[in-house]
mmCIF file of C-alpha atoms in Angstrom:
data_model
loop_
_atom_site.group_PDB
_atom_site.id
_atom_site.type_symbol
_atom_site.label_atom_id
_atom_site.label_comp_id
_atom_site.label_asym_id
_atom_site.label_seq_id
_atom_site.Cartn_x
_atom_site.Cartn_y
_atom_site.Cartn_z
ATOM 1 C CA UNK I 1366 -3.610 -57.410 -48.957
ATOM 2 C CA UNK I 1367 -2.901 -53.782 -48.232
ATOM 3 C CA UNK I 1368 -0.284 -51.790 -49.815
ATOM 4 C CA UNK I 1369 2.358 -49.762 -47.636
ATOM 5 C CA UNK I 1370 1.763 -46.040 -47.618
ATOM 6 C CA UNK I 1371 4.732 -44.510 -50.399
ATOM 7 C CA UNK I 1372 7.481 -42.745 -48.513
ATOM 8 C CA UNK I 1373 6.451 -39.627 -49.401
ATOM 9 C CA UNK I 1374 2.615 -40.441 -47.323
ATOM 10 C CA UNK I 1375 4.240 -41.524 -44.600
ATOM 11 C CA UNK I 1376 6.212 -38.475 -44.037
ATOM 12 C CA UNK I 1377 3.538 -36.026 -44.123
ATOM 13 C CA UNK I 1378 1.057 -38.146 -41.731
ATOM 14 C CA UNK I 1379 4.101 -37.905 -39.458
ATOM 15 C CA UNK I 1380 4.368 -34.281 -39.525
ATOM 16 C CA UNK I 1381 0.326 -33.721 -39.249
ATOM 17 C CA UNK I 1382 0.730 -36.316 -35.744
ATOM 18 C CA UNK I 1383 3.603 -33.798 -34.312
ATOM 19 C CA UNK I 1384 1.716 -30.939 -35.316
ATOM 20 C CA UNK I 1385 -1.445 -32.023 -33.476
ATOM 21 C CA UNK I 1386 -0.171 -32.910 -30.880
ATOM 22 C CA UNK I 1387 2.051 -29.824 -30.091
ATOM 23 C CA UNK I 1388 -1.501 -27.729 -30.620
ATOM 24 C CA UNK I 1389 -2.705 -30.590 -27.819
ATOM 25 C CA UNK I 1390 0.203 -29.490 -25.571
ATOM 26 C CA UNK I 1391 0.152 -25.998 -26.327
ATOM 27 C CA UNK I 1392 -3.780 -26.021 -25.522
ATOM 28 C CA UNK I 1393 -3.667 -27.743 -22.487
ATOM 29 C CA UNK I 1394 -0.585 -25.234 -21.031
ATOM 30 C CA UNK I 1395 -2.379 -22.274 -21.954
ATOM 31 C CA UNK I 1396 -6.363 -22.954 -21.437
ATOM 32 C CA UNK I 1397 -5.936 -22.700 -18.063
ATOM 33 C CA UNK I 1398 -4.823 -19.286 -18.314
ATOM 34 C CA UNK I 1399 -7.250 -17.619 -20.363
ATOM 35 C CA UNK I 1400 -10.194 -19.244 -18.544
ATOM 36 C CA UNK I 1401 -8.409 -17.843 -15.592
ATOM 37 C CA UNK I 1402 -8.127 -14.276 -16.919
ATOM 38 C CA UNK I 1403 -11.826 -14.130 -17.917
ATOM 39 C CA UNK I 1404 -12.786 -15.080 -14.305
ATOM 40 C CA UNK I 1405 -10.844 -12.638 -12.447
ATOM 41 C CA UNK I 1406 -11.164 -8.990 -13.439
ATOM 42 C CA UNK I 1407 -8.544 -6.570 -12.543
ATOM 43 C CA UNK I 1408 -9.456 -4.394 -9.939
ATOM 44 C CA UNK I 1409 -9.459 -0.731 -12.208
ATOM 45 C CA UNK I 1410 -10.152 3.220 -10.903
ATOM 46 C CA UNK I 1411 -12.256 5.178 -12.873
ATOM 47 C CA UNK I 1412 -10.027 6.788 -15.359
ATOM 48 C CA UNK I 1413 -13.288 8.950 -17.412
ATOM 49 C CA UNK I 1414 -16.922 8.524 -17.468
ATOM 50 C CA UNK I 1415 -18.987 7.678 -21.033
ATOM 51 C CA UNK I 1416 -20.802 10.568 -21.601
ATOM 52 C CA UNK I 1417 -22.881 11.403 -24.423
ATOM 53 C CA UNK I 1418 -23.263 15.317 -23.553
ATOM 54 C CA UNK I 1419 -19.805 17.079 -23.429
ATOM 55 C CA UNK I 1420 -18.846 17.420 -19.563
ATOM 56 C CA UNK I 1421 -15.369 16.939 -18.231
ATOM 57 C CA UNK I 1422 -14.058 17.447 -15.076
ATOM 58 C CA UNK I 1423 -10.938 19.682 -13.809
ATOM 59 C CA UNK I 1424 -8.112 17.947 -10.548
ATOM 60 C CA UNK I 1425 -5.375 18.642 -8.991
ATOM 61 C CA UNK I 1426 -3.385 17.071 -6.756
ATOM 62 C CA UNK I 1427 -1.721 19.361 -3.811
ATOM 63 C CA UNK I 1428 0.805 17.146 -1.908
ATOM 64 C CA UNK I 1429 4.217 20.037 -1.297
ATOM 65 C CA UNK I 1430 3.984 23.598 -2.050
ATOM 66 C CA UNK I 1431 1.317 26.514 -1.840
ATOM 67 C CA UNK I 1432 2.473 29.245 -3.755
ATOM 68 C CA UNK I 1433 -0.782 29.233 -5.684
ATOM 69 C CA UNK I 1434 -3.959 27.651 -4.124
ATOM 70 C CA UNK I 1435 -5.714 31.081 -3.684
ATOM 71 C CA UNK I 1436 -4.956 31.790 -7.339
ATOM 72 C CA UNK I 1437 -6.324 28.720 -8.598
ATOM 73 C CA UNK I 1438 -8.996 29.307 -6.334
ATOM 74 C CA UNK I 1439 -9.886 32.644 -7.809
ATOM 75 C CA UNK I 1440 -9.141 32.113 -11.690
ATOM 76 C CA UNK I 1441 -12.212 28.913 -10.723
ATOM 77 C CA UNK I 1442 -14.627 30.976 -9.149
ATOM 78 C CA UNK I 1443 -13.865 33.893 -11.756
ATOM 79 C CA UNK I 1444 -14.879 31.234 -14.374
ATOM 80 C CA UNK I 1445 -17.992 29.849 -12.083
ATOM 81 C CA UNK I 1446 -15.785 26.507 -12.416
ATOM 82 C CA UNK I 1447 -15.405 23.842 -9.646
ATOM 83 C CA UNK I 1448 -12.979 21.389 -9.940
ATOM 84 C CA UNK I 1449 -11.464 18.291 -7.800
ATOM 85 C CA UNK I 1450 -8.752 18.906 -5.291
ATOM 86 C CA UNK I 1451 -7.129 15.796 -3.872
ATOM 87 C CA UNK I 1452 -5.306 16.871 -0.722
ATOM 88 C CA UNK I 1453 -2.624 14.821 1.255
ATOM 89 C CA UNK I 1454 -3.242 14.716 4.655
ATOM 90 C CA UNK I 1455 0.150 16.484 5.908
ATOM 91 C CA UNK I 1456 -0.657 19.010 3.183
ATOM 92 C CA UNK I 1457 -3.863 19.489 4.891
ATOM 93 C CA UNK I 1458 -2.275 19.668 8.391
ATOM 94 C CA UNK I 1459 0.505 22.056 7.112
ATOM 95 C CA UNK I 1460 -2.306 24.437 5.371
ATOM 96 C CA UNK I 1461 -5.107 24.094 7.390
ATOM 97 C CA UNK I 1462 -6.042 27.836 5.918
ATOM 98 C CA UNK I 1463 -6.168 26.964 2.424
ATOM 99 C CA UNK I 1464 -8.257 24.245 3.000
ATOM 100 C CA UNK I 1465 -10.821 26.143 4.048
ATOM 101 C CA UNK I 1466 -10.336 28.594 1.375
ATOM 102 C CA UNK I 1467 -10.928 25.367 -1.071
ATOM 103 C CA UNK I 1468 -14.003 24.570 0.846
ATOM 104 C CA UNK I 1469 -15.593 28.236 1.169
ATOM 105 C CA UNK I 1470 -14.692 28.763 -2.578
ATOM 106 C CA UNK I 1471 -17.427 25.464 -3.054
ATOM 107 C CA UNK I 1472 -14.296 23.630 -4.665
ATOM 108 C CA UNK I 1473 -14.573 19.598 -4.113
ATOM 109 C CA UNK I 1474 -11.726 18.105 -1.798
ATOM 110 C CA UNK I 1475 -10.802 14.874 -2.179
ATOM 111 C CA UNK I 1476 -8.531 12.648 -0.734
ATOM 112 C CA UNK I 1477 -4.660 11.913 -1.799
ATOM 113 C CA UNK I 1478 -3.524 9.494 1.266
ATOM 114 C CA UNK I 1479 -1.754 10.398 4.362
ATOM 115 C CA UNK I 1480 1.531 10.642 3.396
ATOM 116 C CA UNK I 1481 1.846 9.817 -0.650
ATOM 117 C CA UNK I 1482 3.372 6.591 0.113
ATOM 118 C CA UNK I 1483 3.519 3.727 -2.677
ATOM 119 C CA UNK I 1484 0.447 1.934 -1.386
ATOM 120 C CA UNK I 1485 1.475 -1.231 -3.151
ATOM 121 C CA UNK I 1486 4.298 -1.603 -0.267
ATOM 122 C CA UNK I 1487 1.991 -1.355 2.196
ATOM 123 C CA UNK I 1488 -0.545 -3.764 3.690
ATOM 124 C CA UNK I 1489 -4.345 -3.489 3.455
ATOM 125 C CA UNK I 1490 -4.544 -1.869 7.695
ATOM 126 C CA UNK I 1491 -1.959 -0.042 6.518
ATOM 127 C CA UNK I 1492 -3.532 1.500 2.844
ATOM 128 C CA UNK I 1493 -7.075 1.937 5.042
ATOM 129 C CA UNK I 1494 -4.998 4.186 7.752
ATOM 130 C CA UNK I 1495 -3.627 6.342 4.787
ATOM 131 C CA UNK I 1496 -7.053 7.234 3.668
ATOM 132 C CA UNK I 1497 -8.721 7.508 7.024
ATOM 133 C CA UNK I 1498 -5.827 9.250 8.506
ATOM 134 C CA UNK I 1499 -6.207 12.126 5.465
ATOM 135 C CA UNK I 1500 -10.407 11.987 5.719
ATOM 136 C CA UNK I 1501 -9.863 13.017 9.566
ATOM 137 C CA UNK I 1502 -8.005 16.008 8.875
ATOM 138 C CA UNK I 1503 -10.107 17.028 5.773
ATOM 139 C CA UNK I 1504 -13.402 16.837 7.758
ATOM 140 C CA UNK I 1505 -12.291 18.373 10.738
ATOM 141 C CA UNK I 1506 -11.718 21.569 8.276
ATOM 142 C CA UNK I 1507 -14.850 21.163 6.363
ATOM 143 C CA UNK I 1508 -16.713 19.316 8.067
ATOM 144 C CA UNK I 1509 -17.610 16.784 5.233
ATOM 145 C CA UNK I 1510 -15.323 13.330 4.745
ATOM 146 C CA UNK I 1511 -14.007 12.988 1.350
ATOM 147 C CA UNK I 1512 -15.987 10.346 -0.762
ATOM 148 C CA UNK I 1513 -12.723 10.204 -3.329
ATOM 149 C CA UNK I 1514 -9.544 8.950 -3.707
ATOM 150 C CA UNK I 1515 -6.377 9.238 -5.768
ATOM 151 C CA UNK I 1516 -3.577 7.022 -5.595
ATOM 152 C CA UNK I 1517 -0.315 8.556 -5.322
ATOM 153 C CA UNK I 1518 2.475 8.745 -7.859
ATOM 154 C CA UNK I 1519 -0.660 7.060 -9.976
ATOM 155 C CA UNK I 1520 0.246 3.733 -8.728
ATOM 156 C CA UNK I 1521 -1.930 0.982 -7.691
ATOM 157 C CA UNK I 1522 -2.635 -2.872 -8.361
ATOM 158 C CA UNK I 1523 -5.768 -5.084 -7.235
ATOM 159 C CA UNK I 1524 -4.706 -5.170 -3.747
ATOM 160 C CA UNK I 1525 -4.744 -1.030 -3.648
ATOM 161 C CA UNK I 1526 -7.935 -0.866 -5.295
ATOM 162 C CA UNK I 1527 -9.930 -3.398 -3.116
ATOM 163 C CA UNK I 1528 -8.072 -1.962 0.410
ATOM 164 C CA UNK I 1529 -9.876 1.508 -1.279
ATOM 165 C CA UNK I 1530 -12.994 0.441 -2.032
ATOM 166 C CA UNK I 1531 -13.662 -1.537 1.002
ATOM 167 C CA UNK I 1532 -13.742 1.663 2.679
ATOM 168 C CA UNK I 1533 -16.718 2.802 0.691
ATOM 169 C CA UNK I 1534 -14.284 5.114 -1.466
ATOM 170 C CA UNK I 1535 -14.141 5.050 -5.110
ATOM 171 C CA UNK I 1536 -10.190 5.135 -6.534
ATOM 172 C CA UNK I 1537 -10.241 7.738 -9.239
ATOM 173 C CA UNK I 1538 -7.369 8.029 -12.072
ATOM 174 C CA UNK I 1539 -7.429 10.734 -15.044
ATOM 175 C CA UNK I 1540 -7.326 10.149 -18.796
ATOM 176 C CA UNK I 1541 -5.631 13.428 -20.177
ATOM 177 C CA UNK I 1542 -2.359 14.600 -17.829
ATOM 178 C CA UNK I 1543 -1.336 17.748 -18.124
ATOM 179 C CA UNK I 1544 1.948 16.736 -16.735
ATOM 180 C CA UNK I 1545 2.250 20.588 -15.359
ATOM 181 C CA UNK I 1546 4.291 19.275 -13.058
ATOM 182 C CA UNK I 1547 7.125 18.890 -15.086
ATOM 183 C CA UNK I 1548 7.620 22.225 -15.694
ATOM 184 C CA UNK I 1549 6.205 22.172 -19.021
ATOM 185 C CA UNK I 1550 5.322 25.593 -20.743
ATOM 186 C CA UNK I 1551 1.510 26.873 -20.372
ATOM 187 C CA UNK I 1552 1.596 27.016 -24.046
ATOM 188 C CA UNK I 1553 2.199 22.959 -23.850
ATOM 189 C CA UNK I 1554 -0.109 22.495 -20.959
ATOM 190 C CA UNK I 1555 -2.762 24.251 -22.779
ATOM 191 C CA UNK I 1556 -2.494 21.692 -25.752
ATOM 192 C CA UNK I 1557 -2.211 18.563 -23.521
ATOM 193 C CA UNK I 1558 -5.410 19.441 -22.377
ATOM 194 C CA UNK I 1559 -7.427 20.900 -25.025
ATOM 195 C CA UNK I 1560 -6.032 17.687 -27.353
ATOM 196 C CA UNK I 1561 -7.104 15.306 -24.971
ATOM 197 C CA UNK I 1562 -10.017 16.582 -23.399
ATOM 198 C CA UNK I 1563 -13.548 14.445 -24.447
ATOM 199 C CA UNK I 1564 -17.213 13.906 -23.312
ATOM 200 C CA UNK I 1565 -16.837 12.491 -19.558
ATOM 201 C CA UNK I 1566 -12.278 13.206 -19.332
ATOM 202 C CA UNK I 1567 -11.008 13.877 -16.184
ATOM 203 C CA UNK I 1568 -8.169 16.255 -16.510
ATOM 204 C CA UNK I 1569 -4.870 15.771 -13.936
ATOM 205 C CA UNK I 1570 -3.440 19.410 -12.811
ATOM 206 C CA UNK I 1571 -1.581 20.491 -9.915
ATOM 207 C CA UNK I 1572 -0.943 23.070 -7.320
ATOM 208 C CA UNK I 1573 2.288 24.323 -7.394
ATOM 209 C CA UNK I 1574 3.190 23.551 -10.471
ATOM 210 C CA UNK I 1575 5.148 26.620 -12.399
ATOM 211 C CA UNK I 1576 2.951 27.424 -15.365
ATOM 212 C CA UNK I 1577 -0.579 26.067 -14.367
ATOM 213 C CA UNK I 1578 -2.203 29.026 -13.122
ATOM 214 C CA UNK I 1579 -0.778 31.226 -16.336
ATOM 215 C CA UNK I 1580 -2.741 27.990 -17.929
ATOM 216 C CA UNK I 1581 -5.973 27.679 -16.405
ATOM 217 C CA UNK I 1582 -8.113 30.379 -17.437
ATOM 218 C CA UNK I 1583 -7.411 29.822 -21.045
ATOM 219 C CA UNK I 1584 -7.899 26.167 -21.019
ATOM 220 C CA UNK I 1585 -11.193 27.146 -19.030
ATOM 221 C CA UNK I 1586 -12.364 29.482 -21.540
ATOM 222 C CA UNK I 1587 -11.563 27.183 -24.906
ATOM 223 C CA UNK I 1588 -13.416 24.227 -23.162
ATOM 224 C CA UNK I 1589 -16.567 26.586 -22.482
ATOM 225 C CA UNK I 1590 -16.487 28.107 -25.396
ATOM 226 C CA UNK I 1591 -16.278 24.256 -27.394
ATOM 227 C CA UNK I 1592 -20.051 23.867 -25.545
ATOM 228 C CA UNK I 1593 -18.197 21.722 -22.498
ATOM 229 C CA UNK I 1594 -19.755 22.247 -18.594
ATOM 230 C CA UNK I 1595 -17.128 21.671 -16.259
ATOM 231 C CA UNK I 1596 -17.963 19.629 -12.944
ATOM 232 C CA UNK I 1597 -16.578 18.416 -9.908
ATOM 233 C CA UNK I 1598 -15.494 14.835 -10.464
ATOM 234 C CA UNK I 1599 -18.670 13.582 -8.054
ATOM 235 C CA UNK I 1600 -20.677 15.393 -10.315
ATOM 236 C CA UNK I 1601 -19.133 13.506 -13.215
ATOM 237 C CA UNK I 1602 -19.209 9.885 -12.217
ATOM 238 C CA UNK I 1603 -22.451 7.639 -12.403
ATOM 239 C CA UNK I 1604 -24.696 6.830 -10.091
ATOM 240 C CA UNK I 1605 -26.228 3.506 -9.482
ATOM 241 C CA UNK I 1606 -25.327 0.630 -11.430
ATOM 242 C CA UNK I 1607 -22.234 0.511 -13.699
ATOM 243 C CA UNK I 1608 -19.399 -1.112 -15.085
ATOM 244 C CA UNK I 1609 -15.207 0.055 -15.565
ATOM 245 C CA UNK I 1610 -14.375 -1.358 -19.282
ATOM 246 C CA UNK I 1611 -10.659 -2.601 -20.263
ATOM 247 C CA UNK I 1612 -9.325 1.544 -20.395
ATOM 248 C CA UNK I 1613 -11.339 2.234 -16.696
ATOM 249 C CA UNK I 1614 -13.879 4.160 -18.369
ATOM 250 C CA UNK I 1615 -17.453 3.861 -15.814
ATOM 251 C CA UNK I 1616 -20.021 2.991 -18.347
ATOM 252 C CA UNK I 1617 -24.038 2.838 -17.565
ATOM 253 C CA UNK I 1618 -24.779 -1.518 -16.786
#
């Protein structure tokens, strides 16, 4: 005959049955998920390159004013620097001059959408006329269709990213902001940059922003003279095969 299990036995098989099977139920809600999320991979832009050799690139964004393109322009080519300019189209259409300046100067122009609306509103026809809308005007300046793309205000989400790239177009982000467009001192801006700056960073500036041209020269000169080349951004990024980690980095596949 078998004895009963003490009180004391039965108790703590009890608790090791509820435990097991809340694990079971707790399992079964959340497998799903993370099978799910290792399936599907966010849609990222390229946010810095992995780079072994220390090269970094210089943007900015023009999308209002134009006190001081030709500035920027000339503190660049005084420095033998090109850098990344991603226009918006009405810019483009309202300073038709400067964008040739850009483009004589050898200075990259890229593309900044149409009108710098929140793309995530908008549907995919309507994202693709953005871009092509701003390429139009950009080429019929330069003659050469921009390859590049920033979203505006930053903002984007899988839908943005895949409207982008199905256009041939690679969506490109920044990993050290100045934020010069705050109104920052060039003092501050200068840090930003110089304490965020590594091998394959792409650097967010702006045109018409207050203190950016009293910046750029200096920031120039202590990257240079820390052994870094400064490229356009399509001079940056990799070519052939490659993969965007977790942080959008492009890294060789």
């Amino acid at each position: 005959m078998t004895k009963s299990l003490p009180p004391w036995a039965r108790t703590l098989l009890s608790a090791l049955a509820l435990a097991a099977a809340i694990a079971v139920i707790i399992w079964v809600i959340h497998e799903p998920a993370i099978v799910g999320a290792a399936v599907s991979q966010r849609q990222l832009p390229i946010y810095c390159v992995q780079k072994e050799e220390k090269v970094a690139a210089l943007s900015f964004d023009a999308g209002w004013g134009n006190e001081d393109t030709q500035q920027l322009i000339d503190i660049l080519t005084a420095h033998d620097v090109r850098a990344t300019f991603f226009l918006v189209g009405d810019w483009v259409e309202k300073y038709p001059e400067s964008v040739k300046a850009l483009s004589d100067a050898g200075q990259e122009i890229m593309n900044h959408s149409g009108t710098h609306p929140h793309l995530s509103q908008l549907s995919t026809e309507e994202i693709q006329a953005e871009v092509n809308g701003c390429s139009d005007k950009v080429e019929a300046i330069t003659g050469t269709r921009p390859t590049l793309f920033r979203c505006p205000y930053g903002e984007y989400d899988d839908h943005v990213i895949e409207a982008v790239q199905s256009l041939g177009i690679k969506a490109i982000q920044w990993d050290v902001d100045s934020l010069d467009w705050k109104g920052i001192s060039a003092e501050e801006i200068t840090r930003r940059v110089l304490e965020g700056v590594q091998p394959g960073s792409i650097v967010l500036m702006h045109n018409a922003a207050e203190h950016t041209p009293e910046a750029l020269a200096g920031i120039i000169e202590s990257l240079q003279a820390d052994g870094y080349t400064l490229v356009p951004i399509s001079e940056l990024l990799l070519t052939g095969d490659y993969t965007i980690d977790t942080t959008g980095r492009q890294c060789p596949a």
